[in-house]
Structure formats: structure tokens, C-alpha cells
Short mmCIF file of C-alpha atoms and ligand atoms in Angstrom, two decimals:
data_model
loop_
_atom_site.label_atom_id
_atom_site.label_comp_id
_atom_site.label_asym_id
_atom_site.label_seq_id
_atom_site.Cartn_x
_atom_site.Cartn_y
_atom_site.Cartn_z
CA MET A 1 18.79 14.07 -41.82
CA VAL A 2 16.36 12.60 -39.34
CA ILE A 3 15.22 14.92 -36.65
CA GLU A 4 13.79 13.23 -33.63
CA ILE A 5 11.29 15.17 -31.66
CA ILE A 6 11.09 14.03 -28.10
CA ALA A 7 8.19 15.50 -26.22
CA GLU A 8 9.04 16.91 -22.86
CA GLY A 9 7.30 14.80 -20.27
CA GLU A 10 6.08 11.80 -22.15
CA PRO A 11 2.36 11.23 -21.47
CA ILE A 12 1.57 8.10 -19.55
CA GLY A 13 -1.40 5.85 -20.22
CA MET A 14 -4.76 6.00 -18.49
CA GLN A 15 -4.09 2.74 -16.70
CA SER A 16 -1.08 4.25 -15.03
CA ARG A 17 -1.05 5.32 -11.44
CA ILE A 18 0.37 8.53 -10.16
CA LEU A 19 1.95 8.15 -6.74
CA LEU A 20 2.31 11.30 -4.67
CA PHE A 21 4.64 10.75 -1.74
CA ASP A 22 4.79 12.74 1.45
CA ILE A 23 8.34 13.09 2.81
CA ASP A 24 8.64 13.33 6.62
CA GLY A 25 7.39 10.24 8.45
CA THR A 26 6.70 8.54 5.12
CA LEU A 27 10.02 8.33 3.25
CA LEU A 28 12.39 9.51 5.94
CA SER A 29 12.81 10.76 9.45
CA THR A 30 15.09 13.73 10.08
CA GLY A 31 15.32 12.84 13.77
CA GLY A 32 13.80 16.23 14.54
CA ALA A 33 16.30 18.20 12.43
CA GLY A 34 13.58 20.14 10.62
CA GLN A 35 12.01 21.41 13.82
CA ILE A 36 15.35 22.27 15.42
CA ALA A 37 16.44 24.20 12.32
CA MET A 38 13.19 26.18 12.53
CA GLU A 39 13.71 26.87 16.23
CA GLN A 40 17.26 28.02 15.62
CA ALA A 41 16.08 30.29 12.81
CA LEU A 42 13.42 31.81 15.06
CA ALA A 43 15.90 32.41 17.84
CA ALA A 44 18.56 33.91 15.58
CA GLU A 45 16.36 35.96 13.27
CA PHE A 46 13.45 36.97 15.51
CA ASP A 47 14.79 36.58 19.02
CA VAL A 48 12.15 34.01 19.89
CA PRO A 49 14.02 31.57 22.13
CA MET A 50 11.42 28.88 22.58
CA PRO A 51 10.86 25.30 21.65
CA MET A 52 8.13 24.70 19.08
CA ASP A 53 6.65 21.78 21.01
CA ASN A 54 3.38 23.62 21.37
CA ILE A 55 2.95 24.05 17.63
CA PRO A 56 1.84 20.96 15.71
CA THR A 57 4.00 20.16 12.70
CA ALA A 58 3.12 16.63 11.51
CA GLY A 59 1.12 16.70 8.29
CA ARG A 60 1.25 20.51 8.24
CA THR A 61 2.74 22.66 5.52
CA ASP A 62 5.75 24.86 6.30
CA ARG A 63 3.65 27.84 5.28
CA GLY A 64 1.01 26.84 7.83
CA ILE A 65 3.58 26.29 10.59
CA GLU A 66 5.10 29.66 9.75
CA ASN A 67 1.68 31.34 10.09
CA ASP A 68 1.11 29.76 13.51
CA VAL A 69 4.54 30.65 14.84
CA PHE A 70 4.30 34.23 13.60
CA SER A 71 0.89 34.85 15.10
CA ARG A 72 1.69 33.16 18.40
CA TYR A 73 4.89 35.13 18.95
CA GLY A 74 3.72 38.42 17.52
CA ILE A 75 5.91 38.40 14.44
CA GLU A 76 4.39 40.47 11.69
CA ILE A 77 3.22 38.29 8.80
CA SER A 78 4.97 39.96 5.89
CA ASP A 79 6.78 38.71 2.80
CA ALA A 80 10.07 39.99 4.21
CA ASN A 81 9.63 38.09 7.48
CA ARG A 82 8.49 34.95 5.67
CA GLN A 83 11.60 35.11 3.52
CA ARG A 84 13.84 35.72 6.52
CA PHE A 85 12.38 32.79 8.43
CA MET A 86 12.61 30.43 5.46
CA GLU A 87 16.18 31.42 4.59
CA GLY A 88 17.22 31.12 8.24
CA TYR A 89 15.71 27.65 8.37
CA LEU A 90 17.20 26.47 5.07
CA GLN A 91 20.61 27.76 6.06
CA ARG A 92 20.58 25.71 9.27
CA LEU A 93 18.89 22.59 7.96
CA PRO A 94 21.97 20.81 6.51
CA ASP A 95 23.91 21.07 9.79
CA CYS A 96 20.91 19.92 11.79
CA LEU A 97 20.48 16.93 9.45
CA SER A 98 24.08 15.90 9.96
CA GLN A 99 23.90 16.34 13.75
CA LEU A 100 20.75 14.32 14.30
CA ASP A 101 20.09 10.68 13.93
CA GLY A 102 17.70 10.65 10.99
CA GLY A 103 17.43 8.17 8.17
CA LEU A 104 15.31 6.62 5.50
CA LEU A 105 12.37 4.66 6.84
CA PRO A 106 12.44 0.85 6.51
CA GLY A 107 12.12 -0.43 2.95
CA VAL A 108 12.05 3.02 1.34
CA PRO A 109 15.08 2.72 -0.98
CA GLN A 110 13.95 -0.72 -2.17
CA LEU A 111 10.40 0.50 -2.72
CA LEU A 112 11.46 3.58 -4.72
CA GLN A 113 13.89 1.50 -6.73
CA SER A 114 11.22 -1.04 -7.56
CA LEU A 115 8.57 1.57 -8.43
CA SER A 116 10.95 3.63 -10.55
CA GLN A 117 11.59 0.64 -12.77
CA ARG A 118 7.91 0.29 -13.67
CA SER A 119 6.43 2.02 -16.69
CA ASP A 120 2.92 1.96 -15.21
CA VAL A 121 3.59 4.25 -12.27
CA TYR A 122 4.68 7.86 -12.06
CA LEU A 123 6.39 9.13 -8.92
CA SER A 124 5.96 12.62 -7.60
CA LEU A 125 5.80 14.52 -4.31
CA LEU A 126 3.05 16.06 -2.23
CA THR A 127 4.80 17.47 0.81
CA GLY A 128 4.38 20.24 3.35
CA ASN A 129 8.09 21.02 3.10
CA TYR A 130 9.32 24.22 1.52
CA GLN A 131 10.52 23.25 -1.94
CA ARG A 132 14.19 23.84 -1.14
CA GLY A 133 13.86 22.10 2.22
CA ALA A 134 12.30 19.08 0.52
CA TRP A 135 15.20 18.76 -1.92
CA THR A 136 17.74 19.27 0.86
CA LYS A 137 16.25 16.38 2.83
CA LEU A 138 15.84 14.07 -0.19
CA LYS A 139 19.40 14.79 -1.34
CA TYR A 140 20.85 14.33 2.11
CA PHE A 141 19.36 10.85 2.30
CA GLY A 142 20.16 10.04 -1.34
CA ILE A 143 16.66 9.63 -2.80
CA ASP A 144 16.27 12.91 -4.72
CA GLY A 145 16.97 11.12 -8.00
CA PHE A 146 13.63 9.32 -7.86
CA PHE A 147 11.69 12.57 -8.23
CA THR A 148 11.70 15.47 -10.63
CA GLU A 149 9.00 17.76 -9.24
CA GLY A 150 6.15 18.02 -6.79
CA ALA A 151 3.75 20.20 -4.83
CA PHE A 152 5.52 21.91 -1.94
CA GLY A 153 4.55 23.66 1.28
CA ASP A 154 5.70 27.15 0.32
CA LEU A 155 2.48 27.67 -1.55
CA HIS A 156 -0.34 27.01 0.89
CA ALA A 157 -1.02 26.80 4.60
CA ASP A 158 -3.67 24.14 4.02
CA ARG A 159 -2.58 20.76 2.73
CA ASP A 160 -5.86 20.30 0.86
CA ASP A 161 -4.93 23.29 -1.34
CA LEU A 162 -1.54 21.72 -1.91
CA ALA A 163 -3.23 18.54 -3.14
CA ARG A 164 -5.11 20.64 -5.71
CA VAL A 165 -1.80 22.12 -6.84
CA ALA A 166 -0.40 18.60 -7.19
CA MET A 167 -3.35 17.54 -9.32
CA ASP A 168 -2.93 20.56 -11.63
CA LEU A 169 0.78 19.85 -11.84
CA MET A 170 0.13 16.25 -12.85
CA SER A 171 -2.30 17.37 -15.56
CA GLU A 172 0.37 19.68 -16.88
CA ARG A 173 2.99 16.97 -16.66
CA MET A 174 0.79 14.36 -18.42
CA GLN A 175 -0.50 16.89 -20.96
CA ARG A 176 -4.08 15.89 -20.30
CA VAL A 177 -6.64 16.29 -17.53
CA VAL A 178 -5.71 13.94 -14.73
CA ALA A 179 -8.58 12.74 -12.54
CA GLY A 180 -8.28 12.32 -8.79
CA SER A 181 -9.05 8.63 -9.24
CA GLU A 182 -5.73 8.16 -11.04
CA ILE A 183 -3.79 9.53 -8.09
CA ILE A 184 -2.65 7.75 -4.95
CA VAL A 185 -1.55 9.93 -2.06
CA ILE A 186 0.88 8.21 0.30
CA GLY A 187 1.44 9.72 3.72
CA ASP A 188 1.71 9.20 7.46
CA THR A 189 -0.85 11.58 8.97
CA PRO A 190 -4.60 12.23 9.05
CA ALA A 191 -3.85 15.42 7.07
CA ASP A 192 -2.48 13.31 4.21
CA ILE A 193 -5.68 11.25 4.22
CA ARG A 194 -7.85 14.35 4.27
CA CYS A 195 -6.04 16.10 1.44
CA ALA A 196 -6.32 12.99 -0.74
CA ARG A 197 -10.09 13.04 -0.19
CA ALA A 198 -10.18 16.72 -1.14
CA ILE A 199 -9.12 15.79 -4.68
CA GLY A 200 -10.93 12.44 -4.91
CA ALA A 201 -7.67 10.51 -4.77
CA THR A 202 -6.99 7.11 -3.31
CA VAL A 203 -4.95 7.20 -0.12
CA VAL A 204 -2.41 4.86 1.37
CA ALA A 205 -1.42 5.55 4.96
CA VAL A 206 1.79 4.28 6.49
CA ALA A 207 2.30 4.17 10.25
CA THR A 208 5.96 5.18 10.29
CA GLY A 209 5.39 8.72 11.54
CA ILE A 210 3.98 9.87 14.87
CA TYR A 211 0.51 8.40 14.26
CA SER A 212 -0.14 4.76 15.12
CA ALA A 213 -1.83 2.32 12.74
CA GLU A 214 -4.92 2.48 14.97
CA GLN A 215 -5.07 6.28 14.81
CA LEU A 216 -4.70 6.23 11.02
CA GLN A 217 -7.26 3.45 10.62
CA GLU A 218 -9.86 5.69 12.28
CA ARG A 219 -9.57 8.01 9.28
CA GLN A 220 -10.27 5.12 6.92
CA PRO A 221 -7.46 5.19 4.38
CA ASP A 222 -7.95 2.90 1.37
CA LEU A 223 -4.91 0.94 2.44
CA LEU A 224 -3.00 1.01 5.70
CA LEU A 225 0.57 -0.21 5.95
CA THR A 226 2.65 -0.56 9.09
CA ASP A 227 5.77 0.21 7.03
CA PHE A 228 7.33 -0.35 3.57
CA ARG A 229 9.54 -3.31 4.55
CA ASP A 230 8.00 -5.97 2.30
CA THR A 231 8.66 -4.39 -1.11
CA GLU A 232 6.76 -6.93 -3.17
CA ARG A 233 3.67 -6.74 -0.99
CA VAL A 234 3.76 -2.96 -0.81
CA VAL A 235 4.11 -2.56 -4.59
CA SER A 236 1.26 -4.97 -5.16
CA GLY A 237 -0.83 -3.11 -2.57
CA LEU A 238 -0.16 0.24 -4.22
CA LEU A 239 -1.06 -1.06 -7.66
CA ASN A 240 -4.24 -2.79 -6.59
CA VAL A 241 -5.68 -0.45 -4.00
MG1 MG B 1 4.51 13.37 6.89
#
């Protein structure tokens, strides 16, 4: 009898590139569903009937947003309250997604399809979303199948710390020490660019979120894209940056 041993998580070669995708503003837009679900959760669970317009969310982690909201509105920062807020948000997110006019950003399905067929790239996530929120959004828009894991915003308030988590996760996944230089962070905000620098990664910025190409260019990403429309050009850019 021949017993085949298949290693979990086949190691990829040194020439391979690890692509860490942000979600909101990079792969998809929820049309504001995420923020509205948070506002509804705050109103229902903590009696804080206010819009969150005065709290920045782009490029932030959900943990960081949570900290800001709690301290601004005098909600005690405790594990119980964190849990209550997150559950309230996750409960409302699916309805908000279906009520708002979100969608995948231009070229995203084609790009993920093309990248997933290559053996020299590995796709993962580096997102400020709570883990369950991230999967809810990816599933809702039908692109969850391109990813198996990632670094999520439940863990840290600071995106730079999340990037370090992602790097450790990739080392674990590849069963060797992964260097920052093998990683490309892809995101739509200055915070994505900064967190890539924190781990010595290459960074590709895409101007499909709230920041313009000019604003992103000021932070000097290694590559700046207006969007992902031209699949061939984007793939070539990602592989040669
Ligand atoms: Mg984003």
C-alpha cells in the first residue's frame, strides 16, 4: 500500500510573491454598509444615537475604531463591551450589505482569478476588518474562495501591528522565515502604505477608496494604480514591482 503524505500548506519557492490584500476600498466597496452596521449596533446596544462621521474609519482596524468610539462616548472599554459591540455589528452587517449599493471594485474578480491560477503568487489578507466581518463581506460579494486566511482587525488597534501578525502568519504558512521583501501589501490608504513599510514590504496603492491617486502618491508607494481594470497590466505590475 502506498501512503501519500501531503504536507499541510505546501511551501512556496523563494521567488514567489506573497500578496496581502486589504478589503474595503481595495477589493470591494460596501456602499457604507460597514459603518451603518456599526452605528446601528452602537444605537441598539449602547444607546449612542449618533453618526460616526467624526470618527475616521478608512485604513483603520475595527479594534482601533472601537477604541475611539468607546472613549469618545464614554463606553467602558471592557471585553464584555467589545464583544457586545462586535456581535451587534456582525448581526446587522448582512442586512446592511443587502440594503446598500456596494460591489466589487473594477477588475477585481478578473484580477483574483488570474492571480489564483499562478503558482508563483500566494494570496492572503491584511485587513482592518474583524475576522468574521471580513468573511461576511468577501462571501457576500463572492470572492471568499480566493483566500484561506489572513491578518484581521480584531487583534490590534494599529495596522502596523497587524502587518507584523501577517508576516508571522506567512512564515507559519510557508514553514520558513518569510522576509518582508517577499511580501507585497495592496491597499487604498496611507495606513496601508505605512504598515507595509513597518515590515519592510513592498506596497502597491490603488486609488479606488476615498484617497485620490495624488494623495496616495505623496506617501510614495512602490506602485500606484488608479484601479485594477487592466488585468494583464496589473498582474505584470504586481509581479515586477
Ligand atoms: Mg481599505
